[in-house]
Short mmCIF file of C-alpha atoms in Angstrom, two decimals:
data_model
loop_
_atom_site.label_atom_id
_atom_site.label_comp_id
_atom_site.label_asym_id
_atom_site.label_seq_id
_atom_site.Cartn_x
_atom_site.Cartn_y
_atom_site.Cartn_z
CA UNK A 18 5.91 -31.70 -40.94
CA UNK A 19 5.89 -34.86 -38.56
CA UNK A 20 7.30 -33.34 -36.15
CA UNK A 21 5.39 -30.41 -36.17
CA UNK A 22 2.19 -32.36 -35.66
CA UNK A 23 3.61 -34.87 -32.85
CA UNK A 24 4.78 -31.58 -30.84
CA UNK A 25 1.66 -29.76 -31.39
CA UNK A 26 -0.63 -29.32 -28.03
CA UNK A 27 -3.29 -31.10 -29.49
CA UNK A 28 -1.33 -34.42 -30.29
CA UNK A 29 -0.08 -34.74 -26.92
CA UNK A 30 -3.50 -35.91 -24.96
CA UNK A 31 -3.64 -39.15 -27.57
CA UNK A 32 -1.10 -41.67 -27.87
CA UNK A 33 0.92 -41.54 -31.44
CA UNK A 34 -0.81 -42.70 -34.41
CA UNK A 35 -4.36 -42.04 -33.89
CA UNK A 36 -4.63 -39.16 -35.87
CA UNK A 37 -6.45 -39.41 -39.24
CA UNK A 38 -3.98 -36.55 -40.53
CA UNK A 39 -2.68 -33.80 -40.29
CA UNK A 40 -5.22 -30.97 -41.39
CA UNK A 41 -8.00 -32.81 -38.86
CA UNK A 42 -7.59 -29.72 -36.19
CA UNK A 43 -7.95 -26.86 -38.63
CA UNK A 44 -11.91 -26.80 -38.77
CA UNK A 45 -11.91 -26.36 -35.26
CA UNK A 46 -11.62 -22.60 -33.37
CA UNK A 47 -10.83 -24.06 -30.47
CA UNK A 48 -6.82 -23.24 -30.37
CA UNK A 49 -7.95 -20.05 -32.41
CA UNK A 50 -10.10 -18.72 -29.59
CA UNK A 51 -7.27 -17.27 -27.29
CA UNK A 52 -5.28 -15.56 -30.78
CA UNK A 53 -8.97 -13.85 -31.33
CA UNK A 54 -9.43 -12.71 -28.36
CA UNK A 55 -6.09 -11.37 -27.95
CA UNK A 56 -6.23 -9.50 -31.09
CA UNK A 57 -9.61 -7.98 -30.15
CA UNK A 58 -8.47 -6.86 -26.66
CA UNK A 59 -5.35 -5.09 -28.66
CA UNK A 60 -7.34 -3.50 -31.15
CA UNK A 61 -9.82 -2.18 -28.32
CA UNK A 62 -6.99 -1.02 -26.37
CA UNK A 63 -5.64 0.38 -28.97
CA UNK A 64 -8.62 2.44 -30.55
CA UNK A 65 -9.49 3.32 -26.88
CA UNK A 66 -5.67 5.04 -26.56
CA UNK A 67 -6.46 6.90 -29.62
CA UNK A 68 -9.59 8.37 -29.05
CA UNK A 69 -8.34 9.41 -25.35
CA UNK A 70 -5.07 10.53 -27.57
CA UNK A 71 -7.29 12.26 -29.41
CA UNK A 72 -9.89 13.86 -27.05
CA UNK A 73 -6.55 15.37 -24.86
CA UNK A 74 -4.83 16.77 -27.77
CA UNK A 75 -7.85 18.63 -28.92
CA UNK A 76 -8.86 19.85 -25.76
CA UNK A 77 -5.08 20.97 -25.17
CA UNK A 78 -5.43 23.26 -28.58
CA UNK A 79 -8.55 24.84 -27.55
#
């Protein structure tokens, strides 16, 4: 787990040993913001496939 938190991208701006421990980033959404917004701009893109899916198959039956 030491190693995990020295590589980490948030450990590498301050100099070892000034962290107060390890679970100090996890309130923040900071590093979170990019894996949220990447998950809503696949769901989007995904919901807008289906519906277009969806409009072109039904207009293809009628």
């Amino acid at each position: 787990m030491n190693s995990l938190i020295k590589n980490s991208p948030e450990a590498i701006d301050r100099p070892p040993g000034s962290h107060k421990s390890p679970f100090q980033s996890f309130h923040k959404l900071k590093p979170l913001a990019p894996a949220k917004d990447a998950i809503f701009e696949y769901t989007y893109r995904t919901v807008a496939l289906a519906v277009a899916g969806f409009m072109a198959f039904s207009e293809a039956v009628s």
